[in-house]
Amino acid sequence: MKPEREWVETAKKNAALEAAKHVRDGFVIGLGSGSTAAYAIEEIGRKIKKEKLRVLGVPTSYQAFQLAVENDIPLTTLEEHPELDLAIDGADQIDEKLNLIKGIGGALAREKIVASASKCFIIVADEKKKVKTLGENSQPLPIEILPFAKTLVEKRIEKIGGKPCLRTGTGKVGPVITDNGNIILDVDFGLIQDPVKLEVDVKSITGVVETGLFVRMADIIYLGKPSGVARLPTAK
Ligand code: 5RP
């Protein structure tokens, strides 16, 4: 097998190319965030040009917005199109029931809104993202919260068994501020055996805006492998 650094980027791109095959003329599409979703955005831009498609995009982050502009994808908003035909996005972990952890790129709140507005939600990733149980390999769960409620939320997260860590910037001192003006706690919950319960417990804490747990939301997952792309069956 090729060394990891040689196959992973190709695997991510191949998964994104498979997902972009679902794009049809007239579609309104949610544009995901992160390095794998970026390949899908580039491919959608290429298809619009080559196949003269009338497609509109709804970006999930400032990164996706910029990429869409660079790739000449006409944009719209959820205000104008509250129902989307398709959304394509990446993931940080995918479990055996196809539940996801997302948000290492910090765009989890808009990504989840766009995914829930979409008739078909497609995940693109390389196969290293697949695990038996969410939380493996010390993967934290990103949680977007209101800055005003930080200490209160941290205490309540500790009460339900999480160890929160405020996400700080690399190009700026202090916390990472999301596209929504909020902050992110990366929370170690250990192995997440019951994602449904954890989602309910965390969402019921006042001050929590959104969690990076995407429970039974994915319709199709394309996993890039060292050779080829696997389409995972869905939990639905
Ligand atoms: C951003 C996300 C990304 O989709 C996720 O972090 C995967 O990114 P990448 O494809 O770069 O590994 O959830 O909030």
PDB file of C-alpha atoms and ligand atoms in Angstrom:
ATOM      1  CA  MET A   1       0.000   0.000   0.000  1.00  0.00           C
ATOM      2  CA  LYS A   2       1.142   3.559  -0.780  1.00  0.00           C
ATOM      3  CA  PRO A   3       2.290   5.732   2.164  1.00  0.00           C
ATOM      4  CA  GLU A   4      -0.654   7.637   3.674  1.00  0.00           C
ATOM      5  CA  ARG A   5       0.404  11.103   2.486  1.00  0.00           C
ATOM      6  CA  GLU A   6       0.365   9.858  -1.109  1.00  0.00           C
ATOM      7  CA  TRP A   7      -3.146   8.394  -1.212  1.00  0.00           C
ATOM      8  CA  VAL A   8      -5.198  10.523   1.199  1.00  0.00           C
ATOM      9  CA  GLU A   9      -5.526  13.675  -0.949  1.00  0.00           C
ATOM     10  CA  THR A  10      -6.412  11.604  -4.019  1.00  0.00           C
ATOM     11  CA  ALA A  11      -8.940   9.614  -1.960  1.00  0.00           C
ATOM     12  CA  LYS A  12     -10.597  12.823  -0.700  1.00  0.00           C
ATOM     13  CA  LYS A  13     -10.794  14.215  -4.222  1.00  0.00           C
ATOM     14  CA  ASN A  14     -12.187  10.974  -5.677  1.00  0.00           C
ATOM     15  CA  ALA A  15     -14.922  10.862  -3.001  1.00  0.00           C
ATOM     16  CA  ALA A  16     -15.843  14.479  -3.798  1.00  0.00           C
ATOM     17  CA  LEU A  17     -15.986  13.748  -7.544  1.00  0.00           C
ATOM     18  CA  GLU A  18     -18.442  10.872  -6.886  1.00  0.00           C
ATOM     19  CA  ALA A  19     -20.673  13.157  -4.816  1.00  0.00           C
ATOM     20  CA  ALA A  20     -20.658  15.863  -7.501  1.00  0.00           C
ATOM     21  CA  LYS A  21     -22.170  13.324  -9.933  1.00  0.00           C
ATOM     22  CA  HIS A  22     -25.463  13.809  -8.023  1.00  0.00           C
ATOM     23  CA  VAL A  23     -25.697  17.446  -9.182  1.00  0.00           C
ATOM     24  CA  ARG A  24     -28.545  18.085 -11.654  1.00  0.00           C
ATOM     25  CA  ASP A  25     -29.702  21.075 -13.668  1.00  0.00           C
ATOM     26  CA  GLY A  26     -31.885  23.391 -11.552  1.00  0.00           C
ATOM     27  CA  PHE A  27     -30.562  22.138  -8.200  1.00  0.00           C
ATOM     28  CA  VAL A  28     -30.013  24.372  -5.169  1.00  0.00           C
ATOM     29  CA  ILE A  29     -27.022  22.889  -3.327  1.00  0.00           C
ATOM     30  CA  GLY A  30     -25.550  23.267   0.158  1.00  0.00           C
ATOM     31  CA  LEU A  31     -21.793  23.794  -0.127  1.00  0.00           C
ATOM     32  CA  GLY A  32     -19.860  22.214   2.747  1.00  0.00           C
ATOM     33  CA  SER A  33     -16.666  23.351   4.478  1.00  0.00           C
ATOM     34  CA  GLY A  34     -13.221  21.846   4.908  1.00  0.00           C
ATOM     35  CA  SER A  35     -10.590  20.465   2.562  1.00  0.00           C
ATOM     36  CA  THR A  36     -12.646  17.540   1.184  1.00  0.00           C
ATOM     37  CA  ALA A  37     -15.790  19.596   0.551  1.00  0.00           C
ATOM     38  CA  ALA A  38     -13.525  22.101  -1.260  1.00  0.00           C
ATOM     39  CA  TYR A  39     -12.857  19.487  -3.957  1.00  0.00           C
ATOM     40  CA  ALA A  40     -16.635  19.086  -4.409  1.00  0.00           C
ATOM     41  CA  ILE A  41     -17.100  22.864  -4.754  1.00  0.00           C
ATOM     42  CA  GLU A  42     -14.387  22.999  -7.443  1.00  0.00           C
ATOM     43  CA  GLU A  43     -16.031  20.119  -9.313  1.00  0.00           C
ATOM     44  CA  ILE A  44     -19.504  21.716  -9.110  1.00  0.00           C
ATOM     45  CA  GLY A  45     -18.027  24.911 -10.586  1.00  0.00           C
ATOM     46  CA  ARG A  46     -16.428  22.886 -13.385  1.00  0.00           C
ATOM     47  CA  LYS A  47     -19.701  21.048 -14.135  1.00  0.00           C
ATOM     48  CA  ILE A  48     -21.700  24.303 -14.230  1.00  0.00           C
ATOM     49  CA  LYS A  49     -19.313  25.646 -16.862  1.00  0.00           C
ATOM     50  CA  LYS A  50     -18.937  22.460 -18.910  1.00  0.00           C
ATOM     51  CA  GLU A  51     -22.546  21.219 -18.809  1.00  0.00           C
ATOM     52  CA  LYS A  52     -24.115  24.714 -18.719  1.00  0.00           C
ATOM     53  CA  LEU A  53     -26.083  23.831 -15.577  1.00  0.00           C
ATOM     54  CA  ARG A  54     -28.336  26.322 -13.801  1.00  0.00           C
ATOM     55  CA  VAL A  55     -27.298  25.621 -10.206  1.00  0.00           C
ATOM     56  CA  LEU A  56     -27.357  27.785  -7.092  1.00  0.00           C
ATOM     57  CA  GLY A  57     -25.196  27.265  -3.990  1.00  0.00           C
ATOM     58  CA  VAL A  58     -25.735  27.982  -0.302  1.00  0.00           C
ATOM     59  CA  PRO A  59     -22.310  28.196   1.419  1.00  0.00           C
ATOM     60  CA  THR A  60     -21.899  26.831   4.967  1.00  0.00           C
ATOM     61  CA  SER A  61     -18.970  29.103   5.881  1.00  0.00           C
ATOM     62  CA  TYR A  62     -16.911  32.050   4.742  1.00  0.00           C
ATOM     63  CA  GLN A  63     -14.419  29.513   3.305  1.00  0.00           C
ATOM     64  CA  ALA A  64     -17.163  27.874   1.194  1.00  0.00           C
ATOM     65  CA  PHE A  65     -18.449  31.312   0.136  1.00  0.00           C
ATOM     66  CA  GLN A  66     -14.997  32.355  -1.109  1.00  0.00           C
ATOM     67  CA  LEU A  67     -14.441  29.074  -2.946  1.00  0.00           C
ATOM     68  CA  ALA A  68     -17.866  29.307  -4.595  1.00  0.00           C
ATOM     69  CA  VAL A  69     -17.084  32.833  -5.823  1.00  0.00           C
ATOM     70  CA  GLU A  70     -13.664  31.710  -7.125  1.00  0.00           C
ATOM     71  CA  ASN A  71     -15.340  28.835  -8.992  1.00  0.00           C
ATOM     72  CA  ASP A  72     -18.168  30.994 -10.456  1.00  0.00           C
ATOM     73  CA  ILE A  73     -20.973  29.229  -8.588  1.00  0.00           C
ATOM     74  CA  PRO A  74     -23.999  31.563  -8.333  1.00  0.00           C
ATOM     75  CA  LEU A  75     -25.070  31.900  -4.710  1.00  0.00           C
ATOM     76  CA  THR A  76     -28.353  32.170  -2.884  1.00  0.00           C
ATOM     77  CA  THR A  77     -29.500  32.053   0.751  1.00  0.00           C
ATOM     78  CA  LEU A  78     -31.691  29.882   2.950  1.00  0.00           C
ATOM     79  CA  GLU A  79     -34.022  32.891   3.131  1.00  0.00           C
ATOM     80  CA  GLU A  80     -34.704  32.539  -0.602  1.00  0.00           C
ATOM     81  CA  HIS A  81     -34.398  28.733  -0.743  1.00  0.00           C
ATOM     82  CA  PRO A  82     -35.235  27.136   2.623  1.00  0.00           C
ATOM     83  CA  GLU A  83     -35.391  23.713   0.914  1.00  0.00           C
ATOM     84  CA  LEU A  84     -32.256  22.435  -0.791  1.00  0.00           C
ATOM     85  CA  ASP A  85     -32.004  19.577  -3.293  1.00  0.00           C
ATOM     86  CA  LEU A  86     -28.591  18.400  -2.156  1.00  0.00           C
ATOM     87  CA  ALA A  87     -25.806  19.218   0.292  1.00  0.00           C
ATOM     88  CA  ILE A  88     -22.245  17.880   0.088  1.00  0.00           C
ATOM     89  CA  ASP A  89     -19.949  18.147   3.109  1.00  0.00           C
ATOM     90  CA  GLY A  90     -16.965  16.531   4.846  1.00  0.00           C
ATOM     91  CA  ALA A  91     -16.744  14.857   8.274  1.00  0.00           C
ATOM     92  CA  ASP A  92     -14.207  14.320  11.047  1.00  0.00           C
ATOM     93  CA  GLN A  93     -15.467  10.900  12.187  1.00  0.00           C
ATOM     94  CA  ILE A  94     -18.043   8.452  10.863  1.00  0.00           C
ATOM     95  CA  ASP A  95     -19.282   5.551  13.012  1.00  0.00           C
ATOM     96  CA  GLU A  96     -20.723   2.168  12.031  1.00  0.00           C
ATOM     97  CA  LYS A  97     -24.281   3.567  12.057  1.00  0.00           C
ATOM     98  CA  LEU A  98     -23.108   6.467   9.885  1.00  0.00           C
ATOM     99  CA  ASN A  99     -23.441   9.039  12.641  1.00  0.00           C
ATOM    100  CA  LEU A 100     -20.884  11.829  12.366  1.00  0.00           C
ATOM    101  CA  ILE A 101     -18.677  14.185  14.310  1.00  0.00           C
ATOM    102  CA  LYS A 102     -18.172  17.440  12.402  1.00  0.00           C
ATOM    103  CA  GLY A 103     -16.834  20.864  13.251  1.00  0.00           C
ATOM    104  CA  ILE A 104     -13.047  20.634  13.409  1.00  0.00           C
ATOM    105  CA  GLY A 105     -13.251  23.349  10.709  1.00  0.00           C
ATOM    106  CA  GLY A 106     -15.515  25.388  13.008  1.00  0.00           C
ATOM    107  CA  ALA A 107     -18.497  25.573  10.639  1.00  0.00           C
ATOM    108  CA  LEU A 108     -20.716  23.004  12.400  1.00  0.00           C
ATOM    109  CA  ALA A 109     -23.766  25.219  13.102  1.00  0.00           C
ATOM    110  CA  ARG A 110     -24.317  26.388   9.526  1.00  0.00           C
ATOM    111  CA  GLU A 111     -23.365  22.948   8.217  1.00  0.00           C
ATOM    112  CA  LYS A 112     -26.045  21.316  10.353  1.00  0.00           C
ATOM    113  CA  ILE A 113     -28.704  23.857   9.364  1.00  0.00           C
ATOM    114  CA  VAL A 114     -27.883  23.362   5.673  1.00  0.00           C
ATOM    115  CA  ALA A 115     -27.843  19.557   6.062  1.00  0.00           C
ATOM    116  CA  SER A 116     -31.240  19.583   7.756  1.00  0.00           C
ATOM    117  CA  ALA A 117     -32.659  21.796   4.967  1.00  0.00           C
ATOM    118  CA  SER A 118     -31.484  19.373   2.300  1.00  0.00           C
ATOM    119  CA  LYS A 119     -33.433  16.518   0.653  1.00  0.00           C
ATOM    120  CA  CYS A 120     -30.175  14.580   0.241  1.00  0.00           C
ATOM    121  CA  PHE A 121     -27.104  14.994   2.467  1.00  0.00           C
ATOM    122  CA  ILE A 122     -23.911  13.471   1.068  1.00  0.00           C
ATOM    123  CA  ILE A 123     -20.712  13.086   3.103  1.00  0.00           C
ATOM    124  CA  VAL A 124     -17.302  12.903   1.448  1.00  0.00           C
ATOM    125  CA  ALA A 125     -14.209  11.730   3.334  1.00  0.00           C
ATOM    126  CA  ASP A 126     -11.173   9.498   3.198  1.00  0.00           C
ATOM    127  CA  GLU A 127     -11.457   6.106   4.869  1.00  0.00           C
ATOM    128  CA  LYS A 128      -9.300   7.150   7.869  1.00  0.00           C
ATOM    129  CA  LYS A 129     -12.388   8.997   9.136  1.00  0.00           C
ATOM    130  CA  LYS A 130     -14.312   5.727   9.624  1.00  0.00           C
ATOM    131  CA  VAL A 131     -14.346   4.370  13.214  1.00  0.00           C
ATOM    132  CA  LYS A 132     -16.319   1.824  15.198  1.00  0.00           C
ATOM    133  CA  THR A 133     -17.436   4.307  17.872  1.00  0.00           C
ATOM    134  CA  LEU A 134     -17.434   8.129  17.764  1.00  0.00           C
ATOM    135  CA  GLY A 135     -14.853   9.605  20.132  1.00  0.00           C
ATOM    136  CA  GLU A 136     -12.185   7.011  19.282  1.00  0.00           C
ATOM    137  CA  ASN A 137      -8.559   8.210  19.031  1.00  0.00           C
ATOM    138  CA  SER A 138      -9.329  11.064  21.474  1.00  0.00           C
ATOM    139  CA  GLN A 139     -11.543  12.790  18.888  1.00  0.00           C
ATOM    140  CA  PRO A 140     -13.238  15.728  20.672  1.00  0.00           C
ATOM    141  CA  LEU A 141     -16.824  16.806  19.999  1.00  0.00           C
ATOM    142  CA  PRO A 142     -16.906  20.474  18.873  1.00  0.00           C
ATOM    143  CA  ILE A 143     -19.729  22.473  20.475  1.00  0.00           C
ATOM    144  CA  GLU A 144     -20.542  26.055  19.425  1.00  0.00           C
ATOM    145  CA  ILE A 145     -21.664  28.190  22.351  1.00  0.00           C
ATOM    146  CA  LEU A 146     -22.540  31.798  23.139  1.00  0.00           C
ATOM    147  CA  PRO A 147     -19.464  33.575  24.613  1.00  0.00           C
ATOM    148  CA  PHE A 148     -21.728  35.109  27.294  1.00  0.00           C
ATOM    149  CA  ALA A 149     -22.488  31.633  28.692  1.00  0.00           C
ATOM    150  CA  LYS A 150     -18.963  30.115  28.564  1.00  0.00           C
ATOM    151  CA  THR A 151     -18.307  29.241  32.222  1.00  0.00           C
ATOM    152  CA  LEU A 152     -21.880  28.135  32.886  1.00  0.00           C
ATOM    153  CA  VAL A 153     -21.872  25.845  29.835  1.00  0.00           C
ATOM    154  CA  GLU A 154     -18.433  24.431  30.747  1.00  0.00           C
ATOM    155  CA  LYS A 155     -19.693  23.484  34.218  1.00  0.00           C
ATOM    156  CA  ARG A 156     -22.821  21.818  32.825  1.00  0.00           C
ATOM    157  CA  ILE A 157     -20.807  19.899  30.256  1.00  0.00           C
ATOM    158  CA  GLU A 158     -18.532  18.625  33.058  1.00  0.00           C
ATOM    159  CA  LYS A 159     -21.643  17.482  34.950  1.00  0.00           C
ATOM    160  CA  ILE A 160     -22.635  15.197  32.055  1.00  0.00           C
ATOM    161  CA  GLY A 161     -19.126  13.736  31.821  1.00  0.00           C
ATOM    162  CA  GLY A 162     -17.339  15.952  29.283  1.00  0.00           C
ATOM    163  CA  LYS A 163     -13.960  17.677  29.543  1.00  0.00           C
ATOM    164  CA  PRO A 164     -14.266  20.992  27.677  1.00  0.00           C
ATOM    165  CA  CYS A 165     -11.370  22.859  26.097  1.00  0.00           C
ATOM    166  CA  LEU A 166     -11.831  26.331  24.603  1.00  0.00           C
ATOM    167  CA  ARG A 167     -10.664  26.363  20.978  1.00  0.00           C
ATOM    168  CA  THR A 168      -7.993  29.039  20.476  1.00  0.00           C
ATOM    169  CA  GLY A 169      -6.739  30.547  17.236  1.00  0.00           C
ATOM    170  CA  THR A 170      -3.404  30.000  15.517  1.00  0.00           C
ATOM    171  CA  GLY A 171      -3.271  33.304  13.590  1.00  0.00           C
ATOM    172  CA  LYS A 172      -4.749  35.300  16.483  1.00  0.00           C
ATOM    173  CA  VAL A 173      -4.446  35.288  20.249  1.00  0.00           C
ATOM    174  CA  GLY A 174      -7.534  34.249  22.195  1.00  0.00           C
ATOM    175  CA  PRO A 175     -10.504  32.109  21.170  1.00  0.00           C
ATOM    176  CA  VAL A 176     -11.549  31.142  17.662  1.00  0.00           C
ATOM    177  CA  ILE A 177     -14.635  33.189  16.765  1.00  0.00           C
ATOM    178  CA  THR A 178     -17.051  31.360  14.447  1.00  0.00           C
ATOM    179  CA  ASP A 179     -18.752  32.843  11.369  1.00  0.00           C
ATOM    180  CA  ASN A 180     -21.721  33.396  13.734  1.00  0.00           C
ATOM    181  CA  GLY A 181     -19.691  35.394  16.303  1.00  0.00           C
ATOM    182  CA  ASN A 182     -19.645  32.535  18.827  1.00  0.00           C
ATOM    183  CA  ILE A 183     -16.896  30.406  20.415  1.00  0.00           C
ATOM    184  CA  ILE A 184     -16.209  26.656  20.301  1.00  0.00           C
ATOM    185  CA  LEU A 185     -15.553  24.167  23.082  1.00  0.00           C
ATOM    186  CA  ASP A 186     -13.803  20.965  21.974  1.00  0.00           C
ATOM    187  CA  VAL A 187     -15.155  18.436  24.440  1.00  0.00           C
ATOM    188  CA  ASP A 188     -13.648  15.061  25.309  1.00  0.00           C
ATOM    189  CA  PHE A 189     -16.546  12.702  26.081  1.00  0.00           C
ATOM    190  CA  GLY A 190     -14.448   9.540  25.687  1.00  0.00           C
ATOM    191  CA  LEU A 191     -16.207   6.918  23.571  1.00  0.00           C
ATOM    192  CA  ILE A 192     -19.682   8.120  22.575  1.00  0.00           C
ATOM    193  CA  GLN A 193     -21.750   4.949  22.979  1.00  0.00           C
ATOM    194  CA  ASP A 194     -25.143   6.692  22.726  1.00  0.00           C
ATOM    195  CA  PRO A 195     -24.944   9.653  20.323  1.00  0.00           C
ATOM    196  CA  VAL A 196     -28.743  10.167  20.401  1.00  0.00           C
ATOM    197  CA  LYS A 197     -28.761  10.688  24.187  1.00  0.00           C
ATOM    198  CA  LEU A 198     -25.620  12.823  24.158  1.00  0.00           C
ATOM    199  CA  GLU A 199     -27.126  15.089  21.502  1.00  0.00           C
ATOM    200  CA  VAL A 200     -30.275  15.581  23.608  1.00  0.00           C
ATOM    201  CA  ASP A 201     -28.255  16.172  26.807  1.00  0.00           C
ATOM    202  CA  VAL A 202     -25.899  18.738  25.260  1.00  0.00           C
ATOM    203  CA  LYS A 203     -28.601  20.566  23.288  1.00  0.00           C
ATOM    204  CA  SER A 204     -30.619  21.005  26.482  1.00  0.00           C
ATOM    205  CA  ILE A 205     -27.843  23.131  28.057  1.00  0.00           C
ATOM    206  CA  THR A 206     -28.820  26.799  27.759  1.00  0.00           C
ATOM    207  CA  GLY A 207     -26.096  28.704  25.936  1.00  0.00           C
ATOM    208  CA  VAL A 208     -25.282  25.854  23.553  1.00  0.00           C
ATOM    209  CA  VAL A 209     -25.881  26.952  19.972  1.00  0.00           C
ATOM    210  CA  GLU A 210     -25.162  23.652  18.191  1.00  0.00           C
ATOM    211  CA  THR A 211     -23.176  20.447  18.513  1.00  0.00           C
ATOM    212  CA  GLY A 212     -20.980  18.712  15.942  1.00  0.00           C
ATOM    213  CA  LEU A 213     -22.913  15.452  16.400  1.00  0.00           C
ATOM    214  CA  PHE A 214     -24.835  14.641  13.221  1.00  0.00           C
ATOM    215  CA  VAL A 215     -27.063  11.744  14.231  1.00  0.00           C
ATOM    216  CA  ARG A 216     -28.714   9.810  11.381  1.00  0.00           C
ATOM    217  CA  MET A 217     -28.454  12.776   9.045  1.00  0.00           C
ATOM    218  CA  ALA A 218     -26.268  11.380   6.250  1.00  0.00           C
ATOM    219  CA  ASP A 219     -28.084   9.872   3.264  1.00  0.00           C
ATOM    220  CA  ILE A 220     -24.989   8.759   1.357  1.00  0.00           C
ATOM    221  CA  ILE A 221     -21.318   8.553   2.366  1.00  0.00           C
ATOM    222  CA  TYR A 222     -18.519   8.347  -0.191  1.00  0.00           C
ATOM    223  CA  LEU A 223     -15.303   7.095   1.394  1.00  0.00           C
ATOM    224  CA  GLY A 224     -12.115   7.482  -0.624  1.00  0.00           C
ATOM    225  CA  LYS A 225      -9.760   4.503  -0.258  1.00  0.00           C
ATOM    226  CA  PRO A 226      -6.151   3.858  -1.312  1.00  0.00           C
ATOM    227  CA  SER A 227      -7.756   2.556  -4.486  1.00  0.00           C
ATOM    228  CA  GLY A 228     -11.318   3.489  -5.431  1.00  0.00           C
ATOM    229  CA  VAL A 229     -14.294   4.937  -3.566  1.00  0.00           C
ATOM    230  CA  ALA A 230     -16.791   3.016  -1.417  1.00  0.00           C
ATOM    231  CA  ARG A 231     -20.419   4.102  -1.118  1.00  0.00           C
ATOM    232  CA  LEU A 232     -21.655   3.306   2.365  1.00  0.00           C
ATOM    233  CA  PRO A 233     -25.205   2.113   2.958  1.00  0.00           C
ATOM    234  CA  THR A 234     -27.232   4.507   5.057  1.00  0.00           C
ATOM    235  CA  ALA A 235     -28.890   4.059   8.431  1.00  0.00           C
ATOM    236  CA  LYS A 236     -32.171   5.411   7.003  1.00  0.00           C
TER     237      LYS A 236
HETATM  238  C1  5RP B   1     -15.947  21.834   9.205  1.00  0.00           C
HETATM  239  C2  5RP B   1     -16.196  20.384   9.036  1.00  0.00           C
HETATM  240  C3  5RP B   1     -15.394  19.677   7.993  1.00  0.00           C
HETATM  241  O1  5RP B   1     -16.276  19.163   7.045  1.00  0.00           O
HETATM  242  C4  5RP B   1     -14.617  18.592   8.656  1.00  0.00           C
HETATM  243  O2  5RP B   1     -13.774  19.204   9.622  1.00  0.00           O
HETATM  244  C5  5RP B   1     -13.782  17.796   7.659  1.00  0.00           C
HETATM  245  O3  5RP B   1     -12.763  18.589   7.107  1.00  0.00           O
HETATM  246  P1  5RP B   1     -11.653  17.979   6.142  1.00  0.00           P
HETATM  247  O4  5RP B   1     -12.356  17.506   4.905  1.00  0.00           O
HETATM  248  O5  5RP B   1     -10.709  19.139   5.883  1.00  0.00           O
HETATM  249  O6  5RP B   1     -10.983  16.856   6.893  1.00  0.00           O
HETATM  250  O7  5RP B   1     -16.995  19.777   9.714  1.00  0.00           O
HETATM  251  O8  5RP B   1     -16.724  22.373  10.253  1.00  0.00           O
END
